mmCIF file of C-alpha atoms in Angstrom:
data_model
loop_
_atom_site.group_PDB
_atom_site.id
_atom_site.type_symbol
_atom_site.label_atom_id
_atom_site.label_comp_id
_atom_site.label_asym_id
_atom_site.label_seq_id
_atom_site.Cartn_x
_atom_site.Cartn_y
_atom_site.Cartn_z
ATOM 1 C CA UNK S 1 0.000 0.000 0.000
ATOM 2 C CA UNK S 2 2.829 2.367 0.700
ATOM 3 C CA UNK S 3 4.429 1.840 -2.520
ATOM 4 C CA UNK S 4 0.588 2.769 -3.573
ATOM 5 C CA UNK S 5 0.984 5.853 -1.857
ATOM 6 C CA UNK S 6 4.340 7.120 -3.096
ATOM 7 C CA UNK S 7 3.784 6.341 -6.643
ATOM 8 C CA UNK S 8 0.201 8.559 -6.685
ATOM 9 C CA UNK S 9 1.937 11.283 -5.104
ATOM 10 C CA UNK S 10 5.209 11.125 -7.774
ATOM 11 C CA UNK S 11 2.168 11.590 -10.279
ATOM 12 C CA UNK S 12 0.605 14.301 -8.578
ATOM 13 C CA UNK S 13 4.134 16.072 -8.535
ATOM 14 C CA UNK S 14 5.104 15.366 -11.807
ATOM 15 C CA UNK S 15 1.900 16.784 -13.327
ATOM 16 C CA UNK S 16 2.307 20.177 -11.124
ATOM 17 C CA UNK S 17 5.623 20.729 -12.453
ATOM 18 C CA UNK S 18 5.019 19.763 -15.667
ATOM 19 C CA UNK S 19 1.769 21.276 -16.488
ATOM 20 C CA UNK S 20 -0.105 18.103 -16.984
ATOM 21 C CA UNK S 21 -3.666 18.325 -15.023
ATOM 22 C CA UNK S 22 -3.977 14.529 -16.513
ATOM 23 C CA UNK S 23 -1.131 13.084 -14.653
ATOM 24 C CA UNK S 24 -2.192 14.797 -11.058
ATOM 25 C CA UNK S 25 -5.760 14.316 -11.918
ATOM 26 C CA UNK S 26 -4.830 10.113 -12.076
ATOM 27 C CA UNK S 27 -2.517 10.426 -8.621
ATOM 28 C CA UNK S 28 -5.771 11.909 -7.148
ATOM 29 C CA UNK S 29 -7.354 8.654 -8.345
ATOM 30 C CA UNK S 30 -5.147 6.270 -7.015
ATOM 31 C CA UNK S 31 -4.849 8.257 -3.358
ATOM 32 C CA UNK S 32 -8.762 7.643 -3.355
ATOM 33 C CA UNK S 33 -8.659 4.229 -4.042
ATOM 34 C CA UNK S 34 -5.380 3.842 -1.667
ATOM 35 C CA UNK S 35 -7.216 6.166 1.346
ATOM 36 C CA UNK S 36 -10.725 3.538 0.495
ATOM 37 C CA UNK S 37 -8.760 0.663 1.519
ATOM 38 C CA UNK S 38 -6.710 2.180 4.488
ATOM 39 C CA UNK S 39 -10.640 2.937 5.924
ATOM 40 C CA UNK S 40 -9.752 6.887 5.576
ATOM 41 C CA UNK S 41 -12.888 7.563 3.657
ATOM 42 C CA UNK S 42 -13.218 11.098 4.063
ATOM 43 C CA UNK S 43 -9.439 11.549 2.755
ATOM 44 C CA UNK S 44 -10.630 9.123 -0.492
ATOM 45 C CA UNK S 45 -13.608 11.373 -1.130
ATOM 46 C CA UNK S 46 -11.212 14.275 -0.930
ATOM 47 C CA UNK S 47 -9.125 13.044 -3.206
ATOM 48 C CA UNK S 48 -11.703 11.652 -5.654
ATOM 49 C CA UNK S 49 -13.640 15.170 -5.585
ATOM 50 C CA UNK S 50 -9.993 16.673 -6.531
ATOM 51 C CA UNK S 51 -9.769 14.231 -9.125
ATOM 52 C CA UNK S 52 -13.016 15.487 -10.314
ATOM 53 C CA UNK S 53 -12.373 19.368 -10.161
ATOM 54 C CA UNK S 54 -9.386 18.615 -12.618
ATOM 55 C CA UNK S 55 -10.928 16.517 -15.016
ATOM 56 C CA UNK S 56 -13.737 18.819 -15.280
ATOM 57 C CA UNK S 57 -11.044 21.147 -16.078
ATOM 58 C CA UNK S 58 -9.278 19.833 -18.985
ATOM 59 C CA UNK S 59 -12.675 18.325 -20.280
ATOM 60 C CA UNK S 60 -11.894 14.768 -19.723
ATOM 61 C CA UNK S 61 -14.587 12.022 -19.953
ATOM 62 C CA UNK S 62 -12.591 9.298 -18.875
ATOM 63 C CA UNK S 63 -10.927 11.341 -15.917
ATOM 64 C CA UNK S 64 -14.546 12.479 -14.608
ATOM 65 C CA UNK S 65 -15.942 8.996 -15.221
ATOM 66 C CA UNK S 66 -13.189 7.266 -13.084
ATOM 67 C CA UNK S 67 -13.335 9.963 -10.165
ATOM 68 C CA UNK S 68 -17.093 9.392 -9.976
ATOM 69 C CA UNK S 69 -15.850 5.773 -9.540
ATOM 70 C CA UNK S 70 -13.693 6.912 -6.532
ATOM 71 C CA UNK S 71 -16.417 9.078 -5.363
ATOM 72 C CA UNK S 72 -18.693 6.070 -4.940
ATOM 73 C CA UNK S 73 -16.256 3.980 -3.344
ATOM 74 C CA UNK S 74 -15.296 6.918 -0.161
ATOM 75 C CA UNK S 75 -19.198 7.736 0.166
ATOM 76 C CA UNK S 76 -19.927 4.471 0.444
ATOM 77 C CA UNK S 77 -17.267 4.071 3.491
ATOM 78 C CA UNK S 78 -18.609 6.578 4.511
ATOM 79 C CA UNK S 79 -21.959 5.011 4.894
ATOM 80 C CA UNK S 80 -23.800 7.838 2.364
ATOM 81 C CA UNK S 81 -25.772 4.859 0.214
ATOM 82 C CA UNK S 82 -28.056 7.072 -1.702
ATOM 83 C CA UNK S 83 -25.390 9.723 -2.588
ATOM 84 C CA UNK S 84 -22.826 6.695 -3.369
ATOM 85 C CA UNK S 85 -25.361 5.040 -5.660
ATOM 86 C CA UNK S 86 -25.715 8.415 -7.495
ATOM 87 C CA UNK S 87 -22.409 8.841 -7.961
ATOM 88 C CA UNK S 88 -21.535 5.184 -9.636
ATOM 89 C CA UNK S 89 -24.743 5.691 -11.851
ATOM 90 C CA UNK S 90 -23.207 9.068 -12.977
ATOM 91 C CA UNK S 91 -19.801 6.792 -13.397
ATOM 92 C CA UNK S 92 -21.442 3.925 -15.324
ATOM 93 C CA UNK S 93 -23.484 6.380 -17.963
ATOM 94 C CA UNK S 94 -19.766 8.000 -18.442
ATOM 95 C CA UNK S 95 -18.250 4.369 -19.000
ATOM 96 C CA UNK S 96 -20.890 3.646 -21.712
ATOM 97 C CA UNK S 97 -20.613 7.109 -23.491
ATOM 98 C CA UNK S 98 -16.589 6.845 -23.815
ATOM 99 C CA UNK S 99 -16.902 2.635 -24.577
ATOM 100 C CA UNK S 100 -15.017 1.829 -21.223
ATOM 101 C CA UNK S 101 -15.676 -1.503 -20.743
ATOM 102 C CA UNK S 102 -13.314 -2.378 -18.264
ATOM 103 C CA UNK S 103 -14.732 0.674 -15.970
ATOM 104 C CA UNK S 104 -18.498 -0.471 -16.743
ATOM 105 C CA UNK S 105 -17.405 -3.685 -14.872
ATOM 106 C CA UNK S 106 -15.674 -2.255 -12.339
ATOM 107 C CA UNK S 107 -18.220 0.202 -11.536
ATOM 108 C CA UNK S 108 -21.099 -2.451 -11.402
ATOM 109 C CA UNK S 109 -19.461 -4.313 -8.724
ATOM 110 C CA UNK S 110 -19.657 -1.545 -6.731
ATOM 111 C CA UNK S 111 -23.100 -0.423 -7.383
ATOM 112 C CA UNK S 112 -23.919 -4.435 -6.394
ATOM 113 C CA UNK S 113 -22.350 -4.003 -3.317
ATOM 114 C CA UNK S 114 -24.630 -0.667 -2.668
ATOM 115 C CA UNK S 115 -27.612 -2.136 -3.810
ATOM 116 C CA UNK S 116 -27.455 -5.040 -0.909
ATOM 117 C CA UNK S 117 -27.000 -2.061 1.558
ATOM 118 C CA UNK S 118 -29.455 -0.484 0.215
ATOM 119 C CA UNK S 119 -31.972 -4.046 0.189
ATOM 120 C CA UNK S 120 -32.159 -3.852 -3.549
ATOM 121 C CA UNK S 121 -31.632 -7.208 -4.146
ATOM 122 C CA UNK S 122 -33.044 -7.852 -7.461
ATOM 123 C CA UNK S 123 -31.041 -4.840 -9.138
ATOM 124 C CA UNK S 124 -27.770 -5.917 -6.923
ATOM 125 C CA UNK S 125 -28.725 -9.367 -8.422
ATOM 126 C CA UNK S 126 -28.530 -8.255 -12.489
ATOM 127 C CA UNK S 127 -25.564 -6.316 -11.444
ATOM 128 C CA UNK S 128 -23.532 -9.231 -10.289
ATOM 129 C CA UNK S 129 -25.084 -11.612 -12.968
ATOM 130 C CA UNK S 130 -23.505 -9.016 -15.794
ATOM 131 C CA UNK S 131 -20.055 -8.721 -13.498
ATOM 132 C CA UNK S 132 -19.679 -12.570 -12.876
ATOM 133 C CA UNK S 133 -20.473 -13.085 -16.496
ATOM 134 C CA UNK S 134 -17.697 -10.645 -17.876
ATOM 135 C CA UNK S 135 -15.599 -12.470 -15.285
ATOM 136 C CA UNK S 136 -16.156 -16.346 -16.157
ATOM 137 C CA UNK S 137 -15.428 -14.861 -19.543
ATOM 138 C CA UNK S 138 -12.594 -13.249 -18.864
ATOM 139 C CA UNK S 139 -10.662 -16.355 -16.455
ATOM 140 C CA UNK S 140 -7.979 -15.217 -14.150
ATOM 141 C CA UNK S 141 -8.170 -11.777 -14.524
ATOM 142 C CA UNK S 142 -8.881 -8.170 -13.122
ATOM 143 C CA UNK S 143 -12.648 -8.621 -13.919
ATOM 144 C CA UNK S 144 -12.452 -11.836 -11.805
ATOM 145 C CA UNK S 145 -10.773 -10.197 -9.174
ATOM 146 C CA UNK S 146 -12.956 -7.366 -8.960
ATOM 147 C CA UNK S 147 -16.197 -9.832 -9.283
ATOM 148 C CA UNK S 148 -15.340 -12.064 -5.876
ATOM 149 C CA UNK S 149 -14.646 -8.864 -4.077
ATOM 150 C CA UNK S 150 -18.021 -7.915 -4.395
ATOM 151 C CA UNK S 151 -19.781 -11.347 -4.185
ATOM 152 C CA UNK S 152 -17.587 -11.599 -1.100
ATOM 153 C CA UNK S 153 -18.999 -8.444 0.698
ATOM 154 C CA UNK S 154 -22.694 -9.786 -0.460
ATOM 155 C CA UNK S 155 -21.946 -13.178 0.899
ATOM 156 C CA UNK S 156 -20.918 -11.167 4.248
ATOM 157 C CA UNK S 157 -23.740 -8.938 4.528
ATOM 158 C CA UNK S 158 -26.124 -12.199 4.023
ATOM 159 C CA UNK S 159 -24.265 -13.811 6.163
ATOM 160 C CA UNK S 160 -24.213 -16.979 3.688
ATOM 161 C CA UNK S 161 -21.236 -18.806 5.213
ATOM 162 C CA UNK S 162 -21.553 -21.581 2.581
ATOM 163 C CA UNK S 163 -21.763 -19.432 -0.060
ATOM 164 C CA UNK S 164 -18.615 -17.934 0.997
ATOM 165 C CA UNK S 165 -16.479 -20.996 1.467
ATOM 166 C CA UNK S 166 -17.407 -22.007 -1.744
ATOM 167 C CA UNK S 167 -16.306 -19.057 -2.898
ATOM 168 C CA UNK S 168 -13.338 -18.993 -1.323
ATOM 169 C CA UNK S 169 -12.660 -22.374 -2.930
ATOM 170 C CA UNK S 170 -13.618 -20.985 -6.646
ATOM 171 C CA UNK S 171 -10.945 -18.352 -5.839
ATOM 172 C CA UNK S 172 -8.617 -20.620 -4.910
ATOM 173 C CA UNK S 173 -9.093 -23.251 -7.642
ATOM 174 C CA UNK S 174 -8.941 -20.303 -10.838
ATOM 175 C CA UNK S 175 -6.258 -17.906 -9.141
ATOM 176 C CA UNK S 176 -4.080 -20.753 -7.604
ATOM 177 C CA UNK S 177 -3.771 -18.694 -4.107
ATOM 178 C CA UNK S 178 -5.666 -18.570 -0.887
ATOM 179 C CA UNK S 179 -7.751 -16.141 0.390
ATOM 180 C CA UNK S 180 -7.508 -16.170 3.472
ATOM 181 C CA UNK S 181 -9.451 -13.208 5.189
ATOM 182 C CA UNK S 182 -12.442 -14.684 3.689
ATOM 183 C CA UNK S 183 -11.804 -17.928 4.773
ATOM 184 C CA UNK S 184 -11.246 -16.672 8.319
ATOM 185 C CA UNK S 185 -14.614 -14.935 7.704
ATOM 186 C CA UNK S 186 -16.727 -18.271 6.284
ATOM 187 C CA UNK S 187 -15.009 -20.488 9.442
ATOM 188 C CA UNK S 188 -16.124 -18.004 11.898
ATOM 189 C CA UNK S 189 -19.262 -17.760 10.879
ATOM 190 C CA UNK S 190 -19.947 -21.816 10.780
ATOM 191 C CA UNK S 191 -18.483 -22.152 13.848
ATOM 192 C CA UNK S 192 -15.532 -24.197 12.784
ATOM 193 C CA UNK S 193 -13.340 -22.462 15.468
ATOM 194 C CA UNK S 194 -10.332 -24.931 14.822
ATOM 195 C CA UNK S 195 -10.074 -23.973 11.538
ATOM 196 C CA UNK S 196 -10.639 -20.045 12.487
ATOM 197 C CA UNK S 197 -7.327 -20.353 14.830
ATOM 198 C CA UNK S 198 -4.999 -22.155 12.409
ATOM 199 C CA UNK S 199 -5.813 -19.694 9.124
ATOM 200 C CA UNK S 200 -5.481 -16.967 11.727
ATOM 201 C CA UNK S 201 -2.024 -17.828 12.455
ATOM 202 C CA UNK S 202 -1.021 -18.435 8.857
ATOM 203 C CA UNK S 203 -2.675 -14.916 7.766
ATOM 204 C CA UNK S 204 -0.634 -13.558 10.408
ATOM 205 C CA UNK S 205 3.023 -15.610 9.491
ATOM 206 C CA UNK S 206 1.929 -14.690 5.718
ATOM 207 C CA UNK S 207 1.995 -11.088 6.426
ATOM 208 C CA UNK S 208 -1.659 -11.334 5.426
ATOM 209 C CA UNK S 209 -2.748 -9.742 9.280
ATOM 210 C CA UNK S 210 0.093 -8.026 11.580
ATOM 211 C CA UNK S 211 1.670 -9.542 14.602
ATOM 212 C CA UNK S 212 0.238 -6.137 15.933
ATOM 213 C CA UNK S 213 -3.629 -5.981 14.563
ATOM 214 C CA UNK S 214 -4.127 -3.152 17.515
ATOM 215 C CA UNK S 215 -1.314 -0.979 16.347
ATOM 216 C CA UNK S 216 -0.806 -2.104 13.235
ATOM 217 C CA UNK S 217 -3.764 -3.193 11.546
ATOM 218 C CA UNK S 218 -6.333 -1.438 9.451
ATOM 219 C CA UNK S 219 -9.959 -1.185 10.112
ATOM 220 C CA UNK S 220 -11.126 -4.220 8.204
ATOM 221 C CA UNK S 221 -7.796 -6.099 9.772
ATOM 222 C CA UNK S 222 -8.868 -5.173 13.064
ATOM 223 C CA UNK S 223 -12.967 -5.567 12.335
ATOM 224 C CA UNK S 224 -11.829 -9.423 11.426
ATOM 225 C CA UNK S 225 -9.402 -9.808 14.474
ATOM 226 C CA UNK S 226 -12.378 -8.863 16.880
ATOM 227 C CA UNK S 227 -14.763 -11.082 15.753
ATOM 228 C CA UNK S 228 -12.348 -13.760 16.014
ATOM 229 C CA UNK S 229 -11.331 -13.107 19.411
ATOM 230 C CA UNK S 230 -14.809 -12.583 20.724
ATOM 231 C CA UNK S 231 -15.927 -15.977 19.004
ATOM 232 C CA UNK S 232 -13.809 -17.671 20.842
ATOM 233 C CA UNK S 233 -14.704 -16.185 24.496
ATOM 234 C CA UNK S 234 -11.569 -13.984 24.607
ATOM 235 C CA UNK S 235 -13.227 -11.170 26.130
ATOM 236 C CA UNK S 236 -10.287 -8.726 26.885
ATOM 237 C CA UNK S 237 -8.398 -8.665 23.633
ATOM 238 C CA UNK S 238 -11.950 -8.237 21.566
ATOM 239 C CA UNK S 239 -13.056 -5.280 23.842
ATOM 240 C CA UNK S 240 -9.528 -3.839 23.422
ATOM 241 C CA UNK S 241 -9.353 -3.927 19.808
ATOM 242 C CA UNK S 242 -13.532 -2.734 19.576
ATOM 243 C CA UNK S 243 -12.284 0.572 21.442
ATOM 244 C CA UNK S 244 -9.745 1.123 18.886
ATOM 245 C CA UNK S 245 -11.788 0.197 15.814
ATOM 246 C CA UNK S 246 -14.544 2.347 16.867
ATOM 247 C CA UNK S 247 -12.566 5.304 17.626
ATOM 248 C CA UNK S 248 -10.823 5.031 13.758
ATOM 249 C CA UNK S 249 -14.375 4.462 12.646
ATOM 250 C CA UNK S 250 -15.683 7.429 14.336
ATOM 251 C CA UNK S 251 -12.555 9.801 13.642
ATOM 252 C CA UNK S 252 -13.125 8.561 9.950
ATOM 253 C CA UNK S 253 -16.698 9.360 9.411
ATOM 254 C CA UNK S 254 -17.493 5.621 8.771
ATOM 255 C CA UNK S 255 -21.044 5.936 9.906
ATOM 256 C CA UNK S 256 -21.895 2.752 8.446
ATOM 257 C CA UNK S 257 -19.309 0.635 9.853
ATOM 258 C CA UNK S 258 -19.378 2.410 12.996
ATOM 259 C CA UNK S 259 -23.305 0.823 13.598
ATOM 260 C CA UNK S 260 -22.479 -2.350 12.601
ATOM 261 C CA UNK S 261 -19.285 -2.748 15.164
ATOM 262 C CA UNK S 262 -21.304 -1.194 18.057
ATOM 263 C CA UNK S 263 -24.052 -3.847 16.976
ATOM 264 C CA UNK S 264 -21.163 -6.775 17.215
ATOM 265 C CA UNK S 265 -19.943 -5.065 20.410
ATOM 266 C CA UNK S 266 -23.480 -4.796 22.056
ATOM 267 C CA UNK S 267 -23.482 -8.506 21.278
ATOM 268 C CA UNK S 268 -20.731 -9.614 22.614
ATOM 269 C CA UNK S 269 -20.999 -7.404 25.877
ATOM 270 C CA UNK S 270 -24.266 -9.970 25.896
ATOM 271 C CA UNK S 271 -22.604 -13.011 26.202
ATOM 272 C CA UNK S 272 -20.785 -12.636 29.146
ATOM 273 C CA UNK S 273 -23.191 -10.890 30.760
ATOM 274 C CA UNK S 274 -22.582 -6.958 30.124
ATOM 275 C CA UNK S 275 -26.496 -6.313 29.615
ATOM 276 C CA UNK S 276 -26.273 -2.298 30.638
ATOM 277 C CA UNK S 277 -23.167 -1.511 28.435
ATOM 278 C CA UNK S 278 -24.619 -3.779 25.545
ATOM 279 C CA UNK S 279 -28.132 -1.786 25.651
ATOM 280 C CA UNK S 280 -25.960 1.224 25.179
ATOM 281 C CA UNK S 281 -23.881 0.097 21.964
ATOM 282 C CA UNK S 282 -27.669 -1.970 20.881
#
């Protein structure tokens, strides 16, 4: 991610020394993107919206087209449904107009991922029936890549652990690699705590999760790392690493999120017998 970071900034540089909006305009992009996936959403919109402001600039299509992209992806962090699903509509007409296919694909697996949010499940279904078509097409490839990603989050929010360990076997089978995060995520949610604890290890001697999640690890890291923990009864290290996922949630404006980790922590303050503080998080 780092190397991510540098490289989009070299671009940014480049094109404000040089005179060319393009090449700053597509750093923008890739800090968006880079700022989605670090859970800094209202950085990624910042960046996509400067994206925006220069391709609006120079007149670009395909500029404009892929910041609306970016836009989508930080409002929906953000937990902003309605105004994300705007946004990757505005995207997708773009991606027709200029014959982007690769961006129409890309920009339909995130409007799928909306759409559950939003319960609109037969749209989000003809989204991802277009997406996984493109990708079965396409074999290992970017399309499959960015297809999975979204049926993964789906699978999540439906809680389908079967559909998600089959899933994670598809992956495996067609890209040749494990993925282990949703692994971790199908295991926990079956119950098959045995297999939870070894894949947790090897994601963190992998470098897939840090040997310091609470320090070190990003919200999603540390979202998967507390679920773990409190699955298995380990009540301090899960309420630990809740206060510090909440408080990066809340500093990031990840309203979204933010509900759905106080739900899980209201939960788990259940179990053991919190009922007061769970009502409060509940």
């Amino acid at each position: 991610m780092q190397r991510s970071i540098e490289w989009a900034w070299r671009c940014v540089e480049f094109g404000e020394q040089h005179n060319v909006p393009y090449a700053t305009a597509l750093g923008y992009e890739f800090l968006a993107e880079d700022m989605y996936m670090l859970g800094r959403w209202r950085e990624a919109l910042d960046y996509a919206e400067r994206d925006r402001a220069l391709a609006e600039k120079i007149g670009s299509l395909d500029r404009f087209a892929w910041a609306e992209a970016g836009r989508a992806w930080a409002l929906h962090g953000l937990g902003e449904l309605k105004a994300g699903l705007q946004a990757v509509n505005a995207c997708l007409m773009l991606a027709e107009q200029t014959n982007d296919r690769r961006l129409a694909v890309f920009a339909r697996t995130k409007r799928a991922t909306l759409e559950i949010d939003l319960d609109h499940e037969r749209a989000m279904q003809a989204d991802m029936d277009y997406v996984l078509a493109r990708a079965n097409e396409a074999g290992r490839s970017q399309y499959f890549v960015w297809a999975h990603n979204a049926l993964s989050y789906i699978n999540i929010q439906r809680q389908d652990w079967a559909a998600l360990l089959e899933q994670c076997r598809q992956w495996e089978a067609v890209m040749e690699s494990k993925h282990v995060d949703w692994y971790i995520e199908a295991y926990l949610g079956l119950g098959r705590l045995g297999e939870t604890a070894e894949l947790f290890d090897e994601a963190i001697q992998i470098g897939k999760l840090p040997v310091d999640i609470l320090g070190q690890g990003s919200i999603f890291q540390q979202s998967l790392a507390v679920r773990y923990h409190a699955a298995r009864g380990e009540w301090q290290p899960a309420a630990r690493l809740f206060e510090c996922t909440i408080a990066k949630l809340e500093q990031s404006d990840g309203k979204l999120n933010l509900g759905r980790t106080l739900m899980q922590r209201g939960l788990m303050r259940r179990a053991p017998g919190s009922v007061a503080e769970a009502a409060s998080d509940l």
